[in-house]
Coordinates of C-alpha atoms and ligand atoms in Angstrom, one line a residue:
X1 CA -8.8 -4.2 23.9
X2 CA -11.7 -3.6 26.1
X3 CA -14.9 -5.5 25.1
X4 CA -18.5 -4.6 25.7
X5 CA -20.4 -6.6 28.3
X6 CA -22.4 -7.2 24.9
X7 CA -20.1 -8.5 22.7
X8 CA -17.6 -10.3 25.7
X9 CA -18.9 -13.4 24.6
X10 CA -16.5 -16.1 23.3
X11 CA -15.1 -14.9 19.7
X12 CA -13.6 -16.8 17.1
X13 CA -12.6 -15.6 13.5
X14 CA -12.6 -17.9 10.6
X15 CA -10.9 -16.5 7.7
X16 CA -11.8 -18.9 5.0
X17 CA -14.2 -21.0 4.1
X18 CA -11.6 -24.2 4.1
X19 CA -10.0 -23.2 7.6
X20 CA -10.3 -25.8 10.2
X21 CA -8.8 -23.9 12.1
X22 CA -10.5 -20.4 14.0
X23 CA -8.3 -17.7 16.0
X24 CA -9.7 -16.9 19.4
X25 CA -9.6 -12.5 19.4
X26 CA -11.3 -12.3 22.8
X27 CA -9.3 -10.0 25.0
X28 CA -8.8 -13.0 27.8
X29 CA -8.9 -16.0 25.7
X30 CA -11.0 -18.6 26.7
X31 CA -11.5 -21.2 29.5
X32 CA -11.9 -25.2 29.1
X33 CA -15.4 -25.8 28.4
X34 CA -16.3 -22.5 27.0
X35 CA -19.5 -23.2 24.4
X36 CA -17.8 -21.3 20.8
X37 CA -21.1 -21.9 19.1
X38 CA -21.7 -24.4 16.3
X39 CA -21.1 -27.0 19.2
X40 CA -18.0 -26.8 19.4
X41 CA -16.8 -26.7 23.1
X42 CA -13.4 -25.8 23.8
X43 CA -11.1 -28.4 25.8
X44 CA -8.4 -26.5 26.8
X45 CA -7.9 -22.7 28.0
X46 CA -6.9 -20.9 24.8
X47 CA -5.1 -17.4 24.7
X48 CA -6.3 -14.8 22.4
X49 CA -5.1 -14.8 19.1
X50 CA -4.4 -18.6 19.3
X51 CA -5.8 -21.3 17.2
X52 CA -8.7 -24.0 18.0
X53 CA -9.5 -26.8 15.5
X54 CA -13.2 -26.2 14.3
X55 CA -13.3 -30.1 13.5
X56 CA -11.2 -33.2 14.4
X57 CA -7.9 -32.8 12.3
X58 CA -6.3 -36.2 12.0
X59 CA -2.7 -36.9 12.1
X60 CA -0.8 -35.8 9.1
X61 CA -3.8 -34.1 7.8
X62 CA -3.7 -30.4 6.7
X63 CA -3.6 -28.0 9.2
X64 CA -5.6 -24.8 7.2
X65 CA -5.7 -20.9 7.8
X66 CA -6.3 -18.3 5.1
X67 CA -7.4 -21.2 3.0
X68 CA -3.8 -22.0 2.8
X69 CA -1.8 -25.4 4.3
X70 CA 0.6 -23.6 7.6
X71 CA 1.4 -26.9 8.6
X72 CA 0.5 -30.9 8.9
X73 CA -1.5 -32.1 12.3
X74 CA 1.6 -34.1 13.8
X75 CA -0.7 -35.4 16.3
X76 CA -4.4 -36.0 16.2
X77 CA -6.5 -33.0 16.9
X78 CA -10.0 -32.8 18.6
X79 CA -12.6 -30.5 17.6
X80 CA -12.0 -27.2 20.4
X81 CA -8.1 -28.5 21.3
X82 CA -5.3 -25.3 20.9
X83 CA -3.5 -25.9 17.7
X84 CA 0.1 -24.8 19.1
X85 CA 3.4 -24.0 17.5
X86 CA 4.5 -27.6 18.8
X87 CA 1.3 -29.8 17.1
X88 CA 2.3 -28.4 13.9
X89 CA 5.4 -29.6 11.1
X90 CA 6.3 -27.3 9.0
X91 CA 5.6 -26.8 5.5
X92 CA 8.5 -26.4 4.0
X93 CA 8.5 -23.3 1.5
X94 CA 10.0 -24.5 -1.3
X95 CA 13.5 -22.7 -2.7
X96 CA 13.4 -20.1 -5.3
X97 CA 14.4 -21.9 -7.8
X98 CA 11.6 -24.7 -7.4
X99 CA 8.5 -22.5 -7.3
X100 CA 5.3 -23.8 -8.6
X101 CA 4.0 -21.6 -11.5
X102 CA 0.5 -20.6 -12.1
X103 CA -0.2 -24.3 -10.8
X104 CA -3.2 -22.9 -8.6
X105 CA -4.3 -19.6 -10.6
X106 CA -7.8 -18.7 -9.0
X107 CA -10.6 -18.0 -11.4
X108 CA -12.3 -14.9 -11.9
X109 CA -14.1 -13.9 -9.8
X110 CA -17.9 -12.3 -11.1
X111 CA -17.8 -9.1 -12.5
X112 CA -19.2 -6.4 -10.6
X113 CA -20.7 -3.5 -12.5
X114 CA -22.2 0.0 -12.0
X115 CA -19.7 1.2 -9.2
X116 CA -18.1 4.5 -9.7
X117 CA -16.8 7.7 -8.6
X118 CA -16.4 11.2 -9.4
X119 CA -12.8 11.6 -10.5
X120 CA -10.0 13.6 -13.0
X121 CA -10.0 12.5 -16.0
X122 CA -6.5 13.0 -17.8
X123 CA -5.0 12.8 -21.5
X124 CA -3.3 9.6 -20.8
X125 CA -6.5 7.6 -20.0
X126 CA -5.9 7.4 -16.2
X127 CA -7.8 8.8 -13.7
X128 CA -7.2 11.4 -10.7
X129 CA -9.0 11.4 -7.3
X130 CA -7.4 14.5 -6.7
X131 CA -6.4 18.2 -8.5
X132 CA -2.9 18.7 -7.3
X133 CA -0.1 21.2 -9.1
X134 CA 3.0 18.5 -8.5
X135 CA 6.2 20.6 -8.9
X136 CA 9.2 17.6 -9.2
X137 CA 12.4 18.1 -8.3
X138 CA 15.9 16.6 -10.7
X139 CA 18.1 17.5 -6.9
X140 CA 17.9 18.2 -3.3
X141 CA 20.0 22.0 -3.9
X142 CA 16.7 23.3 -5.1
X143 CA 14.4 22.1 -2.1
X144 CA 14.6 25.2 -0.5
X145 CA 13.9 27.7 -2.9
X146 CA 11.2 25.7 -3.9
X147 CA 9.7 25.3 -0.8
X148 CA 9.4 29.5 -0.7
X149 CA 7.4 28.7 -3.9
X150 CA 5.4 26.5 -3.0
X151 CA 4.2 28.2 0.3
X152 CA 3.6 31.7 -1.7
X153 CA 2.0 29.4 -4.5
X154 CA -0.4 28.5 -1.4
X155 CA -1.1 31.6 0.1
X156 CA -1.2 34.1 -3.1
X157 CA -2.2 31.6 -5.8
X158 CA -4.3 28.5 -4.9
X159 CA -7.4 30.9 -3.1
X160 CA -8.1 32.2 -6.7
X161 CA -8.2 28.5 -8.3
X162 CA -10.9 27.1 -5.9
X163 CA -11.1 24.2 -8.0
X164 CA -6.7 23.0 -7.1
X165 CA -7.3 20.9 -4.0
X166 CA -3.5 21.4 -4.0
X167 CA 0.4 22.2 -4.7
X168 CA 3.1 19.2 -3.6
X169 CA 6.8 19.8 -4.1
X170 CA 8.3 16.6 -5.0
X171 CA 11.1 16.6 -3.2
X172 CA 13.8 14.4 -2.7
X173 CA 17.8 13.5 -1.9
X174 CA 18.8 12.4 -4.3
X175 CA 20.0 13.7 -8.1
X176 CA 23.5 14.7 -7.4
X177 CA 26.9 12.3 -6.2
X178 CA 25.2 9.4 -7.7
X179 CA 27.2 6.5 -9.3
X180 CA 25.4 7.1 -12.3
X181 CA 26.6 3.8 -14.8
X182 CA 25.5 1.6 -11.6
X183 CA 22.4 -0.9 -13.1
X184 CA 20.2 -0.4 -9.8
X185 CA 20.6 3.5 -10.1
X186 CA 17.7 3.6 -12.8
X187 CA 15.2 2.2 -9.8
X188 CA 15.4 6.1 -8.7
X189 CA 15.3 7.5 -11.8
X190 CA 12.7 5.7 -13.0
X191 CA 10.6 6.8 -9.2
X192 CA 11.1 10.1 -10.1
X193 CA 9.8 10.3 -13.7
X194 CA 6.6 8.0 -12.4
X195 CA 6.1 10.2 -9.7
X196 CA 5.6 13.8 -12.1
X197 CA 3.0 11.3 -14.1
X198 CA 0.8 10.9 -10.9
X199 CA -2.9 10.6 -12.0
X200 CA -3.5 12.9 -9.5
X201 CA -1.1 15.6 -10.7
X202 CA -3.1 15.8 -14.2
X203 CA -0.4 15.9 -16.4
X204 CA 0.6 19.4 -15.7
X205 CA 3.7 18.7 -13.1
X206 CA 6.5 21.0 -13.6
X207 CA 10.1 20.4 -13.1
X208 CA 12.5 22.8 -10.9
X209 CA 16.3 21.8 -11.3
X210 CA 19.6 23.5 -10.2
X211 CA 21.4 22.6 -13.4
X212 CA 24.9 21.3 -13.2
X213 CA 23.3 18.2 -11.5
X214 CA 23.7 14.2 -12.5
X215 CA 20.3 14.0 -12.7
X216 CA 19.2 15.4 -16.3
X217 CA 15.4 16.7 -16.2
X218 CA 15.4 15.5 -19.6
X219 CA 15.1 11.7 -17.7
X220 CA 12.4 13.3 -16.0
X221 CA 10.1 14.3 -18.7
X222 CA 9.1 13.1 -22.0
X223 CA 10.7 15.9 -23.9
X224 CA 12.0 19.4 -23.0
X225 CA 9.1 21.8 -24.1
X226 CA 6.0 19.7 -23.3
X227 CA 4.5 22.7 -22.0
X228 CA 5.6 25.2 -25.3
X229 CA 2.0 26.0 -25.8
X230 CA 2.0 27.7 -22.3
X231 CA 4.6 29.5 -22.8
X232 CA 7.5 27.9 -21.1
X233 CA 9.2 24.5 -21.7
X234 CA 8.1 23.5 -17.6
X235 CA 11.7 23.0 -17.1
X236 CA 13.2 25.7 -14.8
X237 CA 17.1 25.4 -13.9
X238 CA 17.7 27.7 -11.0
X239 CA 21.0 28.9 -12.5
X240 CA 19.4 30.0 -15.1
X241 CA 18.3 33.1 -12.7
X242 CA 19.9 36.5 -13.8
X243 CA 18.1 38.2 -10.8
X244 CA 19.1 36.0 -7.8
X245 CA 16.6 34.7 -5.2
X246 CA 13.8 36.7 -6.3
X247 CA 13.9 36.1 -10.1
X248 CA 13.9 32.2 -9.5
X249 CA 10.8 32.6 -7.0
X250 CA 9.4 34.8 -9.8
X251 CA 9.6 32.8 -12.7
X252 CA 8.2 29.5 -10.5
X253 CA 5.2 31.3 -9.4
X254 CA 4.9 32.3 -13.3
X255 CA 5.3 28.4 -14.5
X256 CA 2.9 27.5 -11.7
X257 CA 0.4 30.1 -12.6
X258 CA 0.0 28.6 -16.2
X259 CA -0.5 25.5 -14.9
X260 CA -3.1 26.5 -12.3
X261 CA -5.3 27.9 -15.2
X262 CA -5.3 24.6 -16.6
X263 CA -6.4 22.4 -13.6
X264 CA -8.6 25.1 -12.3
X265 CA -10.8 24.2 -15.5
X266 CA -10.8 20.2 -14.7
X267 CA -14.2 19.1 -12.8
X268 CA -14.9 16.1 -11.5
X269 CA -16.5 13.3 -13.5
X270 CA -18.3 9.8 -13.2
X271 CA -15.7 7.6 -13.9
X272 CA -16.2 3.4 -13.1
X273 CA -14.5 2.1 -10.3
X274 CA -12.0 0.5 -12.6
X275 CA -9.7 3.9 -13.1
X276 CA -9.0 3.3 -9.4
X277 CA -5.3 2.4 -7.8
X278 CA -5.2 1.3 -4.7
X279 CA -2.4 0.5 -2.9
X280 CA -2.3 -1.5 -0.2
X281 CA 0.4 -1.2 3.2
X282 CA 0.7 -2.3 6.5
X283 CA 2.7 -0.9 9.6
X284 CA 3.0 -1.0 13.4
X285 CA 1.4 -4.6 13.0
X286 CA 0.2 -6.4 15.3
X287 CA -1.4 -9.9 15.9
X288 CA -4.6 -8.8 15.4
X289 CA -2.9 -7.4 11.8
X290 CA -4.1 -10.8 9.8
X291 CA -7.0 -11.2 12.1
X292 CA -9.0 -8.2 11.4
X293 CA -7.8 -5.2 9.2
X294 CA -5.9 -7.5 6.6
X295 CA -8.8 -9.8 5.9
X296 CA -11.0 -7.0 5.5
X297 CA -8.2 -4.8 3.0
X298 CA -8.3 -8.2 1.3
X299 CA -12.1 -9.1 0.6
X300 CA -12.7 -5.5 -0.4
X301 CA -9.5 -6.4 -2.9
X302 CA -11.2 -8.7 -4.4
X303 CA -14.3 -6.4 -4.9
X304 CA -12.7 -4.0 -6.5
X305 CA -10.4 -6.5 -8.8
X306 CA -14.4 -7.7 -9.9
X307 CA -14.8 -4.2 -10.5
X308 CA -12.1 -3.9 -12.8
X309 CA -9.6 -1.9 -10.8
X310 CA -5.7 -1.9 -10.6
X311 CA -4.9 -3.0 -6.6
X312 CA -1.0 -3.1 -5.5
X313 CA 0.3 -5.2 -2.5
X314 CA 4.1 -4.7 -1.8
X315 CA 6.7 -4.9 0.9
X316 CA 8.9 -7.8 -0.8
X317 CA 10.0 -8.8 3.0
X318 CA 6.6 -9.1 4.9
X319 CA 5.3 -11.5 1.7
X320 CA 9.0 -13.4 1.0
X321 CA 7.9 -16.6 3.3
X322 CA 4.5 -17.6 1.2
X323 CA 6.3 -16.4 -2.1
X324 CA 5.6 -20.0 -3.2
X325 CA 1.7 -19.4 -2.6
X326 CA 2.0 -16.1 -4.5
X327 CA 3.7 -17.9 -7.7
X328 CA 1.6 -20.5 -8.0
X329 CA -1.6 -17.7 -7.9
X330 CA 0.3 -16.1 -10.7
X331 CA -2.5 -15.8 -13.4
X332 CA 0.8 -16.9 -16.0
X333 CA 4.2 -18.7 -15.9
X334 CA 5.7 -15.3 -17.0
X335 CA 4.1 -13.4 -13.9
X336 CA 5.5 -16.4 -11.5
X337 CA 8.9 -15.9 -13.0
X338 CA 8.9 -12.2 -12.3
X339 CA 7.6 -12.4 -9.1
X340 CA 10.9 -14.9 -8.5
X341 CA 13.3 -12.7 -10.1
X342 CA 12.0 -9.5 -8.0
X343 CA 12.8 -11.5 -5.0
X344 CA 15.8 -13.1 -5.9
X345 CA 16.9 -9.4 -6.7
X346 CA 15.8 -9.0 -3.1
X347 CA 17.5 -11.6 -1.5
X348 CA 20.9 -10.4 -3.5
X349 CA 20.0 -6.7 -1.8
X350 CA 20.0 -8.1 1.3
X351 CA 23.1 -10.2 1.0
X352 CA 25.1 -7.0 -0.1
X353 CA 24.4 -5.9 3.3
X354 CA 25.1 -9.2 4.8
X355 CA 21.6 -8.9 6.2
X356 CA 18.4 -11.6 5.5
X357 CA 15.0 -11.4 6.0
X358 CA 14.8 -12.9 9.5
X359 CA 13.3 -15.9 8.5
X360 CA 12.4 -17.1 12.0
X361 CA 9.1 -16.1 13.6
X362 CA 9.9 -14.0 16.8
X363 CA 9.1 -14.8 20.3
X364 CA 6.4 -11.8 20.3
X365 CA 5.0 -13.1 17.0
X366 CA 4.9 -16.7 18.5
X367 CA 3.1 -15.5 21.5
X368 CA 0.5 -14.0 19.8
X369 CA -0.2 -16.9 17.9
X370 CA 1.7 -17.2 15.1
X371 CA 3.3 -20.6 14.5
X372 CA 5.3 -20.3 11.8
X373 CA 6.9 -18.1 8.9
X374 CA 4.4 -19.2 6.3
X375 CA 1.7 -18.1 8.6
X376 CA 3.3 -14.8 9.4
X377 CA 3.9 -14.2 5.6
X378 CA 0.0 -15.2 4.7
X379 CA -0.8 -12.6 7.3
X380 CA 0.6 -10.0 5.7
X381 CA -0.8 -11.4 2.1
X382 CA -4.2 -12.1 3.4
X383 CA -4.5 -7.9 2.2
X384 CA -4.2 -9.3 -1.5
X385 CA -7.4 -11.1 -1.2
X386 CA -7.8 -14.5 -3.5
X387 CA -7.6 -13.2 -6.6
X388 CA -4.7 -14.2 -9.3
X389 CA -1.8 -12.2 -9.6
X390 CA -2.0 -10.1 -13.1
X391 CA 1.2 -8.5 -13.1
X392 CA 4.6 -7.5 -11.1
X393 CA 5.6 -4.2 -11.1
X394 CA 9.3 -3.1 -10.5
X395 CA 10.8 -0.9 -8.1
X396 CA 9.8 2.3 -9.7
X397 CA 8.1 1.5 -12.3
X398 CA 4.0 2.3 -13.7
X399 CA 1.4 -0.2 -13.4
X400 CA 0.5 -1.2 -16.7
X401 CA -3.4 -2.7 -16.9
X402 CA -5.9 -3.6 -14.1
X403 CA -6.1 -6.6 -11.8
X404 CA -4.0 -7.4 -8.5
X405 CA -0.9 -6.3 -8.7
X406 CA 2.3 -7.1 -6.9
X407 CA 4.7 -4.0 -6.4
X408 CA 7.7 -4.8 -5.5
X409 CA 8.6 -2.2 -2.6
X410 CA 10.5 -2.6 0.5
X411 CA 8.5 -2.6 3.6
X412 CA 9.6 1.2 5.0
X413 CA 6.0 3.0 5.0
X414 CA 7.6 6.5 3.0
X415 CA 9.6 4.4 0.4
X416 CA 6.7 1.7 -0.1
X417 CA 4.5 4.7 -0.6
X418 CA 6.6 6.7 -2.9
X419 CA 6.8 4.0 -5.0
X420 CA 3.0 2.7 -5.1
X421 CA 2.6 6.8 -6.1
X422 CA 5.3 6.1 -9.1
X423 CA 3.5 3.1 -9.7
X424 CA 0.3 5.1 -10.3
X425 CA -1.6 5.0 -7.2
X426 CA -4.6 7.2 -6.9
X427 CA -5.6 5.9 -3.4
X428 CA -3.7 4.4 -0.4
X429 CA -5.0 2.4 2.5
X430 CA -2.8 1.6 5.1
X431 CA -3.5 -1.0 8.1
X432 CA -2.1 -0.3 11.5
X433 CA -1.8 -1.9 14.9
X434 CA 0.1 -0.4 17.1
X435 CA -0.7 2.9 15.3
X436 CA 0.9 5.8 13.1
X437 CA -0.1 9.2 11.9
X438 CA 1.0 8.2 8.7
X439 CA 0.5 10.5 5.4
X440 CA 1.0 11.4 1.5
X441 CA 0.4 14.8 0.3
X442 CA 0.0 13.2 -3.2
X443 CA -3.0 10.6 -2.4
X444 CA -5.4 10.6 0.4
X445 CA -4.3 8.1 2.7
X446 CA -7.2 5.7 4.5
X447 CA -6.1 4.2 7.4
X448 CA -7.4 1.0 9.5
X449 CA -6.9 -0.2 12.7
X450 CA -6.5 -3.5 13.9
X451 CA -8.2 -3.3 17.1
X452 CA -11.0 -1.0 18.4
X453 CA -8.8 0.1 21.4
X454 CA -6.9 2.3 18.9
X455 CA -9.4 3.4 16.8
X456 CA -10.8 4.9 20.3
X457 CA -7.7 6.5 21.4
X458 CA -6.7 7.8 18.1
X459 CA -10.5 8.9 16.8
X460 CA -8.9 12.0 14.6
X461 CA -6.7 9.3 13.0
X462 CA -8.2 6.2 12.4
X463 CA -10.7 6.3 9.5
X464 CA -12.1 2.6 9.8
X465 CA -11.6 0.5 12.8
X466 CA -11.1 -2.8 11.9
X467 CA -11.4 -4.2 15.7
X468 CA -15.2 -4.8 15.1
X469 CA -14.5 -7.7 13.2
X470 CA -12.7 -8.7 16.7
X471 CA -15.7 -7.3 19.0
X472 CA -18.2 -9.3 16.7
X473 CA -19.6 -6.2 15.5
X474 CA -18.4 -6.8 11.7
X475 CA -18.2 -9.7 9.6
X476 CA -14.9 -9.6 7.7
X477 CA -17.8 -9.4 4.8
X478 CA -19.4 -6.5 6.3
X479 CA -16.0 -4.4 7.0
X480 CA -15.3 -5.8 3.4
X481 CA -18.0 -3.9 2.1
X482 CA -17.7 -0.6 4.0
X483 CA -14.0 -0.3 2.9
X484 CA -15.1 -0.6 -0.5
X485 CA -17.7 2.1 -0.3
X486 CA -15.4 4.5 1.7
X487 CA -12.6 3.9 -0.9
X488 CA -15.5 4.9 -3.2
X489 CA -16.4 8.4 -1.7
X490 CA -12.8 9.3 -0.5
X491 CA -11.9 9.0 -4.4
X492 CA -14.9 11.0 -5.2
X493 CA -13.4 13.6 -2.5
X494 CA -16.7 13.0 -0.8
X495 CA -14.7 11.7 2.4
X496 CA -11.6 12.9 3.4
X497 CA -9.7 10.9 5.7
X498 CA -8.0 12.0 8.7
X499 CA -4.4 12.2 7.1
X500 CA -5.8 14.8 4.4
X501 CA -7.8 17.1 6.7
X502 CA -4.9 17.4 9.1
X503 CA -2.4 17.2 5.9
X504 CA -0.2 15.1 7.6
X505 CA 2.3 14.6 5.1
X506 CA 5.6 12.0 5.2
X507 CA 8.3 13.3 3.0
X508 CA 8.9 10.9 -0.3
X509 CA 11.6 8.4 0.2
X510 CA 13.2 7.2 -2.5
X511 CA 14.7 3.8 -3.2
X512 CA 18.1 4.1 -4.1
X513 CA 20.3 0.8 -3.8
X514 CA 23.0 2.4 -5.9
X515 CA 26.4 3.6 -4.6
X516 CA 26.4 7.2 -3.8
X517 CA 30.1 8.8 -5.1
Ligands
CA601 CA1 5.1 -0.8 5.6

């Protein structure tokens, strides 16, 4: 990271108001006897990203970062003295089956009113921030027919229904060879039925299958002839064709047409900022991760929580080590106890692959700062803000209600995003560090860096560099804000982030821990 002559001034980030510890971000560290304002002077040379007690810490006192304890002073600490990995006992995170429940559930925060956007209204009560014709899929045979669909459906169709941003083909691998009376097999199913009921695919998605496969559309959607008004039941079963190639091309650009119509009559309206979804990722972290961009994803969390909206943080492994903060946050006992039994169900998946979450810091992690697991884990939860947990969503399932939500995803960007879209999601924002061209075709995708250096390499990528907060530009207050207002107009389609004018979009993953046959 490169810093201004203007802004190369000693740099330290305080994350919470209770920290007594601060993270040096400046790109060299600091010298013994540098002035960190306040009066506090540091006594040693401190690397970046490292830690420097604000105020005297005693021994056995608290150690505090995020506003959470990472570990007990085992020696006494002088205000300005590096807090290392060695000064620091560990706080041991408590087993699974010893979790405090809802024993520190924060209180509401102030309700913040008048904030909206211009979005789709739909029959079900949710709310699109995009017009899309979603075409789902019941098996991989079809993906290529489809495909020739969906590329005709763009170039003859779509320019004569200005008012589609759109068409996605929902496709997938899965549908076909599946051990079918295998519990965990209903994690996909359920994916693909949440995905056709998008907000943003307005209720209209149709459903191309082969026909002889596992998967029955009739799992898909609520009932077969949903769509009898139009015409057609908005099932199509390529073997159904009695004119080859051509007749199933036909009769998909037919179904597609009917829908078309209908979302080419939607219009945008003001709906409050509580109809949004966000969902929250991280990937190709770095240790400027729970530094900058995280902090920043988590006090415009907050926000929008105060605003009423529904906001998702996943990836089960990144947040497994402060799993005991995350319980006790739990707004009820009930919301603790599924937040244990999604990672218990976790820890099983792993074990079944005699694999674990590497519950070690590494050496990289260690040398950027991070002492421990639990502060690793709060880095990665820092995005969830401080608000109390509402609700746990499973693998695949919808978000019922508003609030912060935790969805329980593995940490692979496609299949975290795949299911935060069958979860609901209307919006995605995605933190990065080392950097990805990351995308969704079914949500516009905002993505932040971690440090300015990217976010200046990567200027036709990056929508928000979070690196100010770093450079001293920003307060994590100020970026706070700003992501709140972008999420705001890139609902609204009044922003469109790099992902979506480039339409850089990953394929959908799905989650399938069942036993193929
Ligand atoms: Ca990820």
């Amino acid at each position: 990271m490169s810093l201004s002559p203007s802004v190369d001034r000693p740099r330290l980030v305080r994350l919470h108001a209770t920290d007594n510890v601060g993270v040096v971000v400046n790109d060299r560290g600091v010298a013994a006897g540098t002035a960190l304002g306040d009066g506090l002077v540091a006594l040693e040379a401190i690397p970046p990203s490292h830690k420097v007690a604000l105020e005297p810490i005693t021994e056995g006192a608290a150690v505090r970062r995020y506003g959470e304890v990472i570990g007990w002073a085992r020696r006494d600490l002088p205000a300005g003295s590096w807090v290392k990995e060695a000064d620091l006992d560990l706080p041991t995170p408590p087993t699974l089956d010893s979790l405090p429940k809802s024993t520190a559930v924060p209180a509401p925060g102030e309700p913040l009113e008048g904030y909206t956007f211009e979005g789709y209204r739909n029959a079900d009560g949710s709310v699109g921030t995009r017009n899309l014709l979603g075409i789902t899929t019941t098996v991989q045979c079809v993906t290529g027919v489809l495909e020739h669909a969906v590329k005709r459906i763009r170039t003859e169709l779509l320019p004569r229904y200005p008012h589609v941003d759109d068409v996605v083909a929902l496709t997938h691998s899965f549908g076909c060879g599946v051990a079918f009376d295998s519990k965990d097999v209903q994690i996909p199913i359920r994916t693909v039925r949440n995905l056709a009921r998008n907000p943003n695919l307005g209720g209209q998605a149709l459903v191309v299958g082969l026909g002889c496969e596992m998967l029955r559309p009739e799992q898909i959607v609520d009932r077969e002839g949903a769509g009898a008004d139009l015409g057609d039941s908005g099932l199509y079963r390529l073997q159904e064709s009695q004119t080859g190639f051509a007749g199933m091309i036909e009769q998909i650009l037919a179904m597609a047409q009917r829908r078309l119509e209908i979302l080419d009559r939607r219009r945008r309206e003001t709906c409050p900022a509580s109809a949004l979804v966000l969902g929250m990722q991280c990937g190709g972290s770095d240790a400027f991760s729970g530094i900058t961009a995280n902090p920043a994803l988590g006090f415009a969390s907050d926000l929008l929580v105060r605003a009423g909206a529904t906001v998702m943080f996943s990836e089960v492994t990144e947040v497994r080590d402060a799993a005991h903060l995350l319980t006790a946050r739990s707004e009820t006992e009930a919301v603790a106890q599924a937040l244990i039994d999604e990672m218990e169900w976790y820890d099983r998946y792993l074990e079944r692959g005699q694999s674990d979450r590497s519950a070690n810091t590494s050496p990289g992690n260690k040398a950027g700062g991070l002492s421990n697991i639990v502060e690793k884990a709060l880095g990665a939860t820092v995005k969830s803000g401080t608000s109390a947990i509402r609700a746990v969503i499973g693998p695949g399932e919808r978000a019922q209600g508003n609030g912060l939500q935790f969805c329980a995803t593995p940490a692979g960007d496609f299949v975290c995003g795949t299911l935060q879209l069958a979860a609901g999601m209307n919006l995605h924002v995605f933190t990065t560090g080392r950097g990805t061209p990351y995308g969704l075709a079914m949500a516009p995708v905002i993505k932040v860096s971690t440090r300015t250096d990217l976010a200046r390499r990567w200027p036709d990528l990056i929508d928000i560099d979070a690196g100010r907060i770093a450079t001293g530009e920003r307060t994590v207050l100020e970026l706070g804000w700003e992501l709140f207002h972008y999420y705001l107009d890139v609902a609204s389609g009044r922003k469109k982030p790099w992902a979506e004018v480039h339409r850089l979009h990953n394929d959908l993953v799905l989650f399938n821990p069942a036993p193929l046959t």
